[in-house]
Amino acid sequence: MNFAGIELAGRIVNASGTFDAIAAQKAFGDALRERFPFAAFVSKTVTLAPREGNPPPRLWELGAGLINSIGLPNKGMEAFLSEDLPRLAELPVPLIVNVMGSTAGEVERLVAAFGERDEIAALELNVSCPNVRTGLLIGADPGETAALLDAVRSRTAKPLIVKLTPNCASPAAVAAAAEQHGADAVSLVNTLRGMAMHPQRPRERWLGGGTGGVSGPALRAIALAQVREVRERVRVPIFGMGGVQSGRHARDLLDAGADLVGVGTESFRDPMAGARIAAELARIDANSGVAGATVQSA
Ligand code: RRO
């Protein structure tokens, strides 16, 4: 299948930040390359400068998912290019690099640098970040998102995928602004803001970052509704994700309007979940006579 100009062997891809392909390569060796669980690999968010991330604790388990408050720890653009890119380029699938900046100028530099690397198939713009000048969450505001795309679009010919946040009044309005200003695709949903109280200390919050992002099964119904709403507003392809744990969940997101499906939190339980879900989806499609369905072994 083709997604925004990228040729892919399947429809199941990892959600950014939920699968560390370099650590997995160390743990599983050649077996990972021979049976990579996703049809493309999306990196964790990369920023211009290195970042430490949030103080611990960074995770809280919910009955129906997880809250993370990781806070974007990463080695920064230069170290990513010199240390991580050569390893990620060895993966047997196209590479999508997720980037974030707190000004349009920062994102421009990231897009320009990554945009000229042949190892990278596409860029995902993580817009879940406040604009340091206006204080507005870029991805929560159609005008901010449009201005960001105006600044970066001409910096690369590679596909630009805008990762939408569910923490706003209308993800569909942001998607429409992204499309009108040159996005080749949109991805959704990122995590939904949440919080956990400390189990022992009254009135204290558990997470070092105060609040975090809710992922996992708790998000699935929200993802379905938002993907459907975005599908009704834009023509660009949609990379849908949120709480997918099975081929049935993936089929539901595709039926709601997604073209590609992300697996996130489920990979923490089982790193090969992507392969299982792809096989389940192929079986569901073969049994229901969906055109082009082929059953692959897991
Ligand atoms: O690093 C994080 O805490 C984080 C990011 Br950048 C994101 O986009 N979504 C999320 O749930 N966590």
PDB file of C-alpha atoms and ligand atoms in Angstrom:
ATOM      1  CA  MET A   1       0.000   0.000   0.000  1.00  0.00           C
ATOM      2  CA  ASN A   2       1.004   3.612  -0.418  1.00  0.00           C
ATOM      3  CA  PHE A   3       0.664   6.087   2.439  1.00  0.00           C
ATOM      4  CA  ALA A   4       1.338   9.730   1.542  1.00  0.00           C
ATOM      5  CA  GLY A   5       3.892   8.654  -1.063  1.00  0.00           C
ATOM      6  CA  ILE A   6       5.622   6.010   1.113  1.00  0.00           C
ATOM      7  CA  GLU A   7       5.442   2.400  -0.133  1.00  0.00           C
ATOM      8  CA  LEU A   8       4.560   0.100   2.779  1.00  0.00           C
ATOM      9  CA  ALA A   9       4.200  -3.680   3.007  1.00  0.00           C
ATOM     10  CA  GLY A  10       1.337  -3.454   5.527  1.00  0.00           C
ATOM     11  CA  ARG A  11      -0.884  -1.134   7.529  1.00  0.00           C
ATOM     12  CA  ILE A  12       0.459  -1.584  11.063  1.00  0.00           C
ATOM     13  CA  VAL A  13       3.121   0.853  12.258  1.00  0.00           C
ATOM     14  CA  ASN A  14       4.405   1.772  15.732  1.00  0.00           C
ATOM     15  CA  ALA A  15       3.167   4.917  17.447  1.00  0.00           C
ATOM     16  CA  SER A  16       6.058   7.309  18.088  1.00  0.00           C
ATOM     17  CA  GLY A  17       7.861   6.761  21.396  1.00  0.00           C
ATOM     18  CA  THR A  18       6.464   3.321  22.141  1.00  0.00           C
ATOM     19  CA  PHE A  19       9.068   1.047  20.530  1.00  0.00           C
ATOM     20  CA  ASP A  20      12.822   1.498  20.909  1.00  0.00           C
ATOM     21  CA  ALA A  21      14.150  -0.168  17.753  1.00  0.00           C
ATOM     22  CA  ILE A  22      17.797   0.302  18.764  1.00  0.00           C
ATOM     23  CA  ALA A  23      17.265  -1.395  22.156  1.00  0.00           C
ATOM     24  CA  ALA A  24      15.200  -4.111  20.430  1.00  0.00           C
ATOM     25  CA  GLN A  25      18.018  -4.699  17.931  1.00  0.00           C
ATOM     26  CA  LYS A  26      20.397  -5.236  20.849  1.00  0.00           C
ATOM     27  CA  ALA A  27      17.967  -7.591  22.613  1.00  0.00           C
ATOM     28  CA  PHE A  28      16.782  -9.632  19.633  1.00  0.00           C
ATOM     29  CA  GLY A  29      19.662  -9.265  17.120  1.00  0.00           C
ATOM     30  CA  ASP A  30      19.073 -10.409  13.529  1.00  0.00           C
ATOM     31  CA  ALA A  31      15.721 -11.944  14.542  1.00  0.00           C
ATOM     32  CA  LEU A  32      14.286  -8.440  14.765  1.00  0.00           C
ATOM     33  CA  ARG A  33      15.334  -7.513  11.228  1.00  0.00           C
ATOM     34  CA  GLU A  34      14.038 -10.815   9.881  1.00  0.00           C
ATOM     35  CA  ARG A  35      10.632 -10.406  11.548  1.00  0.00           C
ATOM     36  CA  PHE A  36      10.225  -6.692  12.153  1.00  0.00           C
ATOM     37  CA  PRO A  37       6.755  -6.153  13.718  1.00  0.00           C
ATOM     38  CA  PHE A  38       5.863  -2.966  11.807  1.00  0.00           C
ATOM     39  CA  ALA A  39       5.512  -1.848   8.182  1.00  0.00           C
ATOM     40  CA  ALA A  40       7.420   1.367   8.966  1.00  0.00           C
ATOM     41  CA  PHE A  41       9.335   2.603  11.983  1.00  0.00           C
ATOM     42  CA  VAL A  42       8.480   5.940  13.631  1.00  0.00           C
ATOM     43  CA  SER A  43      11.189   7.377  15.904  1.00  0.00           C
ATOM     44  CA  LYS A  44      10.614   8.914  19.333  1.00  0.00           C
ATOM     45  CA  THR A  45      10.374  12.703  19.136  1.00  0.00           C
ATOM     46  CA  VAL A  46      13.669  14.441  18.373  1.00  0.00           C
ATOM     47  CA  THR A  47      14.307  18.072  19.364  1.00  0.00           C
ATOM     48  CA  LEU A  48      17.062  20.409  18.218  1.00  0.00           C
ATOM     49  CA  ALA A  49      18.939  20.396  21.552  1.00  0.00           C
ATOM     50  CA  PRO A  50      19.362  17.396  23.881  1.00  0.00           C
ATOM     51  CA  ARG A  51      16.785  17.139  26.689  1.00  0.00           C
ATOM     52  CA  GLU A  52      16.855  15.327  30.037  1.00  0.00           C
ATOM     53  CA  GLY A  53      13.117  14.738  30.241  1.00  0.00           C
ATOM     54  CA  ASN A  54      10.914  14.946  33.343  1.00  0.00           C
ATOM     55  CA  PRO A  55      11.900  13.905  36.876  1.00  0.00           C
ATOM     56  CA  PRO A  56      10.607  10.476  37.965  1.00  0.00           C
ATOM     57  CA  PRO A  57       8.144   8.921  38.459  1.00  0.00           C
ATOM     58  CA  ARG A  58       7.313   9.022  34.754  1.00  0.00           C
ATOM     59  CA  LEU A  59       4.625   6.337  34.527  1.00  0.00           C
ATOM     60  CA  TRP A  60       1.358   5.467  36.263  1.00  0.00           C
ATOM     61  CA  GLU A  61      -0.606   2.367  35.355  1.00  0.00           C
ATOM     62  CA  LEU A  62      -4.366   2.732  34.980  1.00  0.00           C
ATOM     63  CA  GLY A  63      -7.055   0.063  34.891  1.00  0.00           C
ATOM     64  CA  ALA A  64      -7.323   0.725  31.159  1.00  0.00           C
ATOM     65  CA  GLY A  65      -3.924   2.009  30.112  1.00  0.00           C
ATOM     66  CA  LEU A  66      -1.048   4.138  31.205  1.00  0.00           C
ATOM     67  CA  ILE A  67      -0.214   7.756  31.987  1.00  0.00           C
ATOM     68  CA  ASN A  68       3.229   8.844  30.818  1.00  0.00           C
ATOM     69  CA  SER A  69       5.082  11.985  31.721  1.00  0.00           C
ATOM     70  CA  ILE A  70       8.349  11.295  29.952  1.00  0.00           C
ATOM     71  CA  GLY A  71       8.981  14.893  28.942  1.00  0.00           C
ATOM     72  CA  LEU A  72      10.771  14.382  25.647  1.00  0.00           C
ATOM     73  CA  PRO A  73      14.149  13.068  26.759  1.00  0.00           C
ATOM     74  CA  ASN A  74      16.321  12.746  23.662  1.00  0.00           C
ATOM     75  CA  LYS A  75      19.902  13.238  22.543  1.00  0.00           C
ATOM     76  CA  GLY A  76      19.083  16.123  20.190  1.00  0.00           C
ATOM     77  CA  MET A  77      19.333  16.428  16.421  1.00  0.00           C
ATOM     78  CA  GLU A  78      23.105  16.227  15.911  1.00  0.00           C
ATOM     79  CA  ALA A  79      23.601  13.107  18.053  1.00  0.00           C
ATOM     80  CA  PHE A  80      20.502  11.503  16.524  1.00  0.00           C
ATOM     81  CA  LEU A  81      21.967  12.054  13.054  1.00  0.00           C
ATOM     82  CA  SER A  82      25.391  10.691  13.917  1.00  0.00           C
ATOM     83  CA  GLU A  83      24.513   7.882  16.372  1.00  0.00           C
ATOM     84  CA  ASP A  84      20.924   6.721  15.817  1.00  0.00           C
ATOM     85  CA  LEU A  85      20.231   7.303  12.134  1.00  0.00           C
ATOM     86  CA  PRO A  86      22.889   4.826  10.886  1.00  0.00           C
ATOM     87  CA  ARG A  87      21.339   2.094  13.081  1.00  0.00           C
ATOM     88  CA  LEU A  88      17.736   2.911  12.225  1.00  0.00           C
ATOM     89  CA  ALA A  89      18.661   2.924   8.523  1.00  0.00           C
ATOM     90  CA  GLU A  90      19.449  -0.811   8.876  1.00  0.00           C
ATOM     91  CA  LEU A  91      15.815  -1.631   9.687  1.00  0.00           C
ATOM     92  CA  PRO A  92      14.013  -3.458   6.877  1.00  0.00           C
ATOM     93  CA  VAL A  93      11.188  -0.870   6.722  1.00  0.00           C
ATOM     94  CA  PRO A  94      10.862   2.842   5.840  1.00  0.00           C
ATOM     95  CA  LEU A  95      11.881   5.267   8.582  1.00  0.00           C
ATOM     96  CA  ILE A  96       9.670   8.149   9.741  1.00  0.00           C
ATOM     97  CA  VAL A  97      11.362  10.649  12.062  1.00  0.00           C
ATOM     98  CA  ASN A  98       9.173  12.496  14.574  1.00  0.00           C
ATOM     99  CA  VAL A  99      10.318  16.048  15.394  1.00  0.00           C
ATOM    100  CA  MET A 100       9.222  18.806  17.745  1.00  0.00           C
ATOM    101  CA  GLY A 101      10.238  22.407  18.376  1.00  0.00           C
ATOM    102  CA  SER A 102       8.942  25.270  20.454  1.00  0.00           C
ATOM    103  CA  THR A 103       9.366  27.843  17.675  1.00  0.00           C
ATOM    104  CA  ALA A 104       8.787  27.587  13.931  1.00  0.00           C
ATOM    105  CA  GLY A 105      12.502  28.325  13.482  1.00  0.00           C
ATOM    106  CA  GLU A 106      13.482  25.239  15.512  1.00  0.00           C
ATOM    107  CA  VAL A 107      11.131  23.010  13.529  1.00  0.00           C
ATOM    108  CA  GLU A 108      12.442  24.525  10.265  1.00  0.00           C
ATOM    109  CA  ARG A 109      16.005  23.526  11.192  1.00  0.00           C
ATOM    110  CA  LEU A 110      14.922  19.983  12.103  1.00  0.00           C
ATOM    111  CA  VAL A 111      12.900  19.575   8.902  1.00  0.00           C
ATOM    112  CA  ALA A 112      15.709  20.979   6.743  1.00  0.00           C
ATOM    113  CA  ALA A 113      18.368  18.698   8.289  1.00  0.00           C
ATOM    114  CA  PHE A 114      16.299  15.500   8.310  1.00  0.00           C
ATOM    115  CA  GLY A 115      14.642  16.366   5.014  1.00  0.00           C
ATOM    116  CA  GLU A 116      17.852  15.962   3.081  1.00  0.00           C
ATOM    117  CA  ARG A 117      18.714  12.494   4.425  1.00  0.00           C
ATOM    118  CA  ASP A 118      18.004   9.606   2.064  1.00  0.00           C
ATOM    119  CA  GLU A 119      17.625   7.205   5.021  1.00  0.00           C
ATOM    120  CA  ILE A 120      14.429   9.034   6.069  1.00  0.00           C
ATOM    121  CA  ALA A 121      11.170   8.403   4.185  1.00  0.00           C
ATOM    122  CA  ALA A 122       8.977  11.017   5.892  1.00  0.00           C
ATOM    123  CA  LEU A 123       8.753  13.368   8.855  1.00  0.00           C
ATOM    124  CA  GLU A 124       6.087  13.424  11.528  1.00  0.00           C
ATOM    125  CA  LEU A 125       5.624  16.863  13.150  1.00  0.00           C
ATOM    126  CA  ASN A 126       4.708  16.549  16.816  1.00  0.00           C
ATOM    127  CA  VAL A 127       2.714  19.724  17.418  1.00  0.00           C
ATOM    128  CA  SER A 128       1.817  18.905  21.061  1.00  0.00           C
ATOM    129  CA  CYS A 129       4.113  21.668  22.254  1.00  0.00           C
ATOM    130  CA  PRO A 130       3.528  25.260  23.368  1.00  0.00           C
ATOM    131  CA  ASN A 131       4.823  28.021  21.102  1.00  0.00           C
ATOM    132  CA  VAL A 132       7.307  29.812  23.398  1.00  0.00           C
ATOM    133  CA  ARG A 133       6.384  33.156  21.795  1.00  0.00           C
ATOM    134  CA  THR A 134       2.573  33.000  21.958  1.00  0.00           C
ATOM    135  CA  GLY A 135       2.145  30.495  24.792  1.00  0.00           C
ATOM    136  CA  LEU A 136      -0.453  28.644  22.713  1.00  0.00           C
ATOM    137  CA  LEU A 137      -0.248  24.877  22.235  1.00  0.00           C
ATOM    138  CA  ILE A 138       0.681  24.783  18.529  1.00  0.00           C
ATOM    139  CA  GLY A 139      -1.407  21.727  17.688  1.00  0.00           C
ATOM    140  CA  ALA A 140      -4.449  22.961  19.600  1.00  0.00           C
ATOM    141  CA  ASP A 141      -4.858  25.997  17.383  1.00  0.00           C
ATOM    142  CA  PRO A 142      -5.554  25.922  13.623  1.00  0.00           C
ATOM    143  CA  GLY A 143      -3.801  29.288  13.092  1.00  0.00           C
ATOM    144  CA  GLU A 144      -0.639  28.181  14.928  1.00  0.00           C
ATOM    145  CA  THR A 145      -0.548  24.914  12.979  1.00  0.00           C
ATOM    146  CA  ALA A 146      -1.038  26.759   9.666  1.00  0.00           C
ATOM    147  CA  ALA A 147       1.776  29.186  10.508  1.00  0.00           C
ATOM    148  CA  LEU A 148       4.093  26.298  11.417  1.00  0.00           C
ATOM    149  CA  LEU A 149       3.430  24.573   8.096  1.00  0.00           C
ATOM    150  CA  ASP A 150       3.926  27.826   6.184  1.00  0.00           C
ATOM    151  CA  ALA A 151       7.363  28.106   7.803  1.00  0.00           C
ATOM    152  CA  VAL A 152       8.514  24.521   7.223  1.00  0.00           C
ATOM    153  CA  ARG A 153       6.726  23.216   4.130  1.00  0.00           C
ATOM    154  CA  SER A 154       9.248  24.534   1.625  1.00  0.00           C
ATOM    155  CA  ARG A 155      12.181  23.045   3.601  1.00  0.00           C
ATOM    156  CA  THR A 156      11.653  19.506   2.349  1.00  0.00           C
ATOM    157  CA  ALA A 157      10.058  17.576  -0.475  1.00  0.00           C
ATOM    158  CA  LYS A 158       9.533  14.614   1.857  1.00  0.00           C
ATOM    159  CA  PRO A 159       6.041  13.798   3.118  1.00  0.00           C
ATOM    160  CA  LEU A 160       5.070  15.771   6.225  1.00  0.00           C
ATOM    161  CA  ILE A 161       2.681  14.033   8.628  1.00  0.00           C
ATOM    162  CA  VAL A 162       1.153  16.286  11.298  1.00  0.00           C
ATOM    163  CA  LYS A 163       0.549  14.452  14.604  1.00  0.00           C
ATOM    164  CA  LEU A 164      -2.608  15.943  16.087  1.00  0.00           C
ATOM    165  CA  THR A 165      -3.340  16.317  19.765  1.00  0.00           C
ATOM    166  CA  PRO A 166      -6.700  15.284  21.251  1.00  0.00           C
ATOM    167  CA  ASN A 167      -6.264  18.028  23.888  1.00  0.00           C
ATOM    168  CA  CYS A 168      -8.086  20.740  21.973  1.00  0.00           C
ATOM    169  CA  ALA A 169     -11.524  21.939  20.976  1.00  0.00           C
ATOM    170  CA  SER A 170     -11.444  20.597  17.413  1.00  0.00           C
ATOM    171  CA  PRO A 171      -8.745  18.254  16.097  1.00  0.00           C
ATOM    172  CA  ALA A 172     -10.661  18.265  12.784  1.00  0.00           C
ATOM    173  CA  ALA A 173     -10.243  22.047  12.438  1.00  0.00           C
ATOM    174  CA  VAL A 174      -6.499  21.664  13.113  1.00  0.00           C
ATOM    175  CA  ALA A 175      -6.339  18.818  10.565  1.00  0.00           C
ATOM    176  CA  ALA A 176      -8.053  21.009   7.956  1.00  0.00           C
ATOM    177  CA  ALA A 177      -5.569  23.837   8.599  1.00  0.00           C
ATOM    178  CA  ALA A 178      -2.667  21.387   8.291  1.00  0.00           C
ATOM    179  CA  GLU A 179      -4.015  20.065   4.995  1.00  0.00           C
ATOM    180  CA  GLN A 180      -4.612  23.528   3.556  1.00  0.00           C
ATOM    181  CA  HIS A 181      -1.060  24.547   4.427  1.00  0.00           C
ATOM    182  CA  GLY A 182       0.691  21.589   2.846  1.00  0.00           C
ATOM    183  CA  ALA A 183       0.573  18.572   5.172  1.00  0.00           C
ATOM    184  CA  ASP A 184       0.652  15.285   3.247  1.00  0.00           C
ATOM    185  CA  ALA A 185      -1.054  13.320   6.032  1.00  0.00           C
ATOM    186  CA  VAL A 186      -2.233  13.612   9.611  1.00  0.00           C
ATOM    187  CA  SER A 187      -1.751  11.224  12.510  1.00  0.00           C
ATOM    188  CA  LEU A 188      -3.954  10.960  15.578  1.00  0.00           C
ATOM    189  CA  VAL A 189      -4.443  10.590  18.479  1.00  0.00           C
ATOM    190  CA  ASN A 190      -1.518  11.624  20.674  1.00  0.00           C
ATOM    191  CA  THR A 191      -2.168  11.025  24.381  1.00  0.00           C
ATOM    192  CA  LEU A 192      -4.974  12.709  26.315  1.00  0.00           C
ATOM    193  CA  ARG A 193      -3.876  14.818  29.286  1.00  0.00           C
ATOM    194  CA  GLY A 194      -4.421  13.092  32.633  1.00  0.00           C
ATOM    195  CA  MET A 195      -3.202  12.997  36.207  1.00  0.00           C
ATOM    196  CA  ALA A 196      -2.797  10.568  39.115  1.00  0.00           C
ATOM    197  CA  MET A 197      -2.737  11.413  42.825  1.00  0.00           C
ATOM    198  CA  HIS A 198       0.015  10.002  45.010  1.00  0.00           C
ATOM    199  CA  PRO A 199      -1.257   6.828  46.732  1.00  0.00           C
ATOM    200  CA  GLN A 200       0.457   7.616  50.059  1.00  0.00           C
ATOM    201  CA  ARG A 201       0.829  11.400  50.230  1.00  0.00           C
ATOM    202  CA  PRO A 202      -2.424  13.353  50.495  1.00  0.00           C
ATOM    203  CA  ARG A 203      -2.903  16.094  47.882  1.00  0.00           C
ATOM    204  CA  GLU A 204       0.420  15.307  46.143  1.00  0.00           C
ATOM    205  CA  ARG A 205       0.517  14.285  42.520  1.00  0.00           C
ATOM    206  CA  TRP A 206       2.285  11.059  41.559  1.00  0.00           C
ATOM    207  CA  LEU A 207       4.009  11.990  38.307  1.00  0.00           C
ATOM    208  CA  GLY A 208       7.229  14.006  38.465  1.00  0.00           C
ATOM    209  CA  GLY A 209       5.888  16.160  35.636  1.00  0.00           C
ATOM    210  CA  GLY A 210       2.562  16.746  37.444  1.00  0.00           C
ATOM    211  CA  THR A 211       0.341  15.692  34.559  1.00  0.00           C
ATOM    212  CA  GLY A 212       0.937  13.229  31.738  1.00  0.00           C
ATOM    213  CA  GLY A 213      -0.605  11.636  28.680  1.00  0.00           C
ATOM    214  CA  VAL A 214      -3.179   8.840  28.897  1.00  0.00           C
ATOM    215  CA  SER A 215      -2.656   6.023  26.381  1.00  0.00           C
ATOM    216  CA  GLY A 216      -3.926   2.482  25.920  1.00  0.00           C
ATOM    217  CA  PRO A 217      -7.453   1.032  25.840  1.00  0.00           C
ATOM    218  CA  ALA A 218      -8.895   4.088  27.617  1.00  0.00           C
ATOM    219  CA  LEU A 219      -8.183   6.055  24.427  1.00  0.00           C
ATOM    220  CA  ARG A 220      -9.740   3.720  21.880  1.00  0.00           C
ATOM    221  CA  ALA A 221     -13.246   5.157  21.742  1.00  0.00           C
ATOM    222  CA  ILE A 222     -11.828   8.693  21.619  1.00  0.00           C
ATOM    223  CA  ALA A 223      -9.493   7.768  18.763  1.00  0.00           C
ATOM    224  CA  LEU A 224     -12.364   6.230  16.794  1.00  0.00           C
ATOM    225  CA  ALA A 225     -14.515   9.347  17.170  1.00  0.00           C
ATOM    226  CA  GLN A 226     -11.700  11.755  16.322  1.00  0.00           C
ATOM    227  CA  VAL A 227     -10.458   9.748  13.310  1.00  0.00           C
ATOM    228  CA  ARG A 228     -14.012   9.688  11.988  1.00  0.00           C
ATOM    229  CA  GLU A 229     -14.415  13.443  12.508  1.00  0.00           C
ATOM    230  CA  VAL A 230     -11.086  14.208  10.829  1.00  0.00           C
ATOM    231  CA  ARG A 231     -11.939  11.869   7.928  1.00  0.00           C
ATOM    232  CA  GLU A 232     -15.049  13.941   7.289  1.00  0.00           C
ATOM    233  CA  ARG A 233     -12.978  17.142   7.074  1.00  0.00           C
ATOM    234  CA  VAL A 234      -9.821  16.260   5.093  1.00  0.00           C
ATOM    235  CA  ARG A 235      -8.774  14.302   2.014  1.00  0.00           C
ATOM    236  CA  VAL A 236      -5.172  13.565   3.052  1.00  0.00           C
ATOM    237  CA  PRO A 237      -4.432  10.077   4.396  1.00  0.00           C
ATOM    238  CA  ILE A 238      -4.835   9.399   8.126  1.00  0.00           C
ATOM    239  CA  PHE A 239      -2.474   7.453  10.402  1.00  0.00           C
ATOM    240  CA  GLY A 240      -4.867   6.468  13.198  1.00  0.00           C
ATOM    241  CA  MET A 241      -3.926   5.199  16.642  1.00  0.00           C
ATOM    242  CA  GLY A 242      -5.206   4.936  20.197  1.00  0.00           C
ATOM    243  CA  GLY A 243      -5.620   1.790  22.299  1.00  0.00           C
ATOM    244  CA  VAL A 244      -5.223  -0.732  19.481  1.00  0.00           C
ATOM    245  CA  GLN A 245      -4.637  -4.195  20.959  1.00  0.00           C
ATOM    246  CA  SER A 246      -6.008  -6.527  18.276  1.00  0.00           C
ATOM    247  CA  GLY A 247      -6.722  -6.915  14.578  1.00  0.00           C
ATOM    248  CA  ARG A 248     -10.371  -6.116  15.351  1.00  0.00           C
ATOM    249  CA  HIS A 249      -9.389  -2.786  16.885  1.00  0.00           C
ATOM    250  CA  ALA A 250      -7.202  -2.016  13.845  1.00  0.00           C
ATOM    251  CA  ARG A 251     -10.057  -2.877  11.458  1.00  0.00           C
ATOM    252  CA  ASP A 252     -12.388  -0.590  13.426  1.00  0.00           C
ATOM    253  CA  LEU A 253      -9.971   2.352  13.074  1.00  0.00           C
ATOM    254  CA  LEU A 254      -9.586   1.663   9.339  1.00  0.00           C
ATOM    255  CA  ASP A 255     -13.376   1.536   9.003  1.00  0.00           C
ATOM    256  CA  ALA A 256     -13.626   4.847  10.879  1.00  0.00           C
ATOM    257  CA  GLY A 257     -11.411   6.436   8.221  1.00  0.00           C
ATOM    258  CA  ALA A 258      -7.760   5.655   8.948  1.00  0.00           C
ATOM    259  CA  ASP A 259      -5.441   4.441   6.175  1.00  0.00           C
ATOM    260  CA  LEU A 260      -2.651   3.279   8.465  1.00  0.00           C
ATOM    261  CA  VAL A 261      -2.901   2.068  12.087  1.00  0.00           C
ATOM    262  CA  GLY A 262      -0.510   2.722  14.946  1.00  0.00           C
ATOM    263  CA  VAL A 263       0.179   0.326  17.813  1.00  0.00           C
ATOM    264  CA  GLY A 264       1.561   2.032  20.919  1.00  0.00           C
ATOM    265  CA  THR A 265       1.016   1.019  24.526  1.00  0.00           C
ATOM    266  CA  GLU A 266       0.328  -2.629  23.579  1.00  0.00           C
ATOM    267  CA  SER A 267       3.974  -2.974  22.456  1.00  0.00           C
ATOM    268  CA  PHE A 268       5.109  -2.393  26.061  1.00  0.00           C
ATOM    269  CA  ARG A 269       3.342  -5.632  27.005  1.00  0.00           C
ATOM    270  CA  ASP A 270       4.529  -7.550  23.962  1.00  0.00           C
ATOM    271  CA  PRO A 271       7.175  -6.122  21.619  1.00  0.00           C
ATOM    272  CA  MET A 272       5.866  -8.366  18.818  1.00  0.00           C
ATOM    273  CA  ALA A 273       2.271  -7.134  19.227  1.00  0.00           C
ATOM    274  CA  GLY A 274       2.503  -5.291  15.892  1.00  0.00           C
ATOM    275  CA  ALA A 275       3.123  -8.553  14.002  1.00  0.00           C
ATOM    276  CA  ARG A 276       0.276 -10.328  15.818  1.00  0.00           C
ATOM    277  CA  ILE A 277      -2.144  -7.469  15.136  1.00  0.00           C
ATOM    278  CA  ALA A 278      -1.130  -7.350  11.424  1.00  0.00           C
ATOM    279  CA  ALA A 279      -1.769 -11.102  11.129  1.00  0.00           C
ATOM    280  CA  GLU A 280      -5.144 -10.809  12.897  1.00  0.00           C
ATOM    281  CA  LEU A 281      -6.147  -7.934  10.613  1.00  0.00           C
ATOM    282  CA  ALA A 282      -5.169  -9.904   7.507  1.00  0.00           C
ATOM    283  CA  ARG A 283      -7.298 -12.843   8.701  1.00  0.00           C
ATOM    284  CA  ILE A 284     -10.314 -10.635   9.411  1.00  0.00           C
ATOM    285  CA  ASP A 285     -10.007  -9.038   5.970  1.00  0.00           C
ATOM    286  CA  ALA A 286      -9.530 -12.354   4.168  1.00  0.00           C
ATOM    287  CA  ASN A 287     -12.621 -13.781   5.885  1.00  0.00           C
ATOM    288  CA  SER A 288     -14.729 -10.769   5.006  1.00  0.00           C
ATOM    289  CA  GLY A 289     -13.444 -10.565   1.417  1.00  0.00           C
ATOM    290  CA  VAL A 290     -11.751  -7.143   1.702  1.00  0.00           C
ATOM    291  CA  ALA A 291     -10.009  -6.543  -1.658  1.00  0.00           C
ATOM    292  CA  GLY A 292      -6.267  -7.120  -1.613  1.00  0.00           C
ATOM    293  CA  ALA A 293      -6.245  -8.849   1.785  1.00  0.00           C
ATOM    294  CA  THR A 294      -3.428 -11.373   2.152  1.00  0.00           C
ATOM    295  CA  VAL A 295      -2.950 -13.482   5.239  1.00  0.00           C
ATOM    296  CA  GLN A 296       0.636 -13.172   6.454  1.00  0.00           C
ATOM    297  CA  SER A 297       2.119 -15.442   9.058  1.00  0.00           C
ATOM    298  CA  ALA A 298       2.749 -13.713  12.366  1.00  0.00           C
TER     299      ALA A 298
HETATM  300  O1  RRO B   1       7.827  12.582  25.826  1.00  0.00           O
HETATM  301  C1  RRO B   1       6.639  12.622  26.231  1.00  0.00           C
HETATM  302  O2  RRO B   1       6.352  12.760  27.436  1.00  0.00           O
HETATM  303  C2  RRO B   1       5.491  12.470  25.316  1.00  0.00           C
HETATM  304  C3  RRO B   1       5.400  13.074  24.069  1.00  0.00           C
HETATM  305 BR1  RRO B   1       6.762  14.096  23.328  1.00  0.00          BR
HETATM  306  C4  RRO B   1       4.216  12.910  23.302  1.00  0.00           C
HETATM  307  O3  RRO B   1       4.050  13.434  22.188  1.00  0.00           O
HETATM  308  N1  RRO B   1       3.215  12.166  23.838  1.00  0.00           N
HETATM  309  C5  RRO B   1       3.327  11.590  25.032  1.00  0.00           C
HETATM  310  O4  RRO B   1       2.380  10.921  25.466  1.00  0.00           O
HETATM  311  N2  RRO B   1       4.459  11.734  25.780  1.00  0.00           N
END
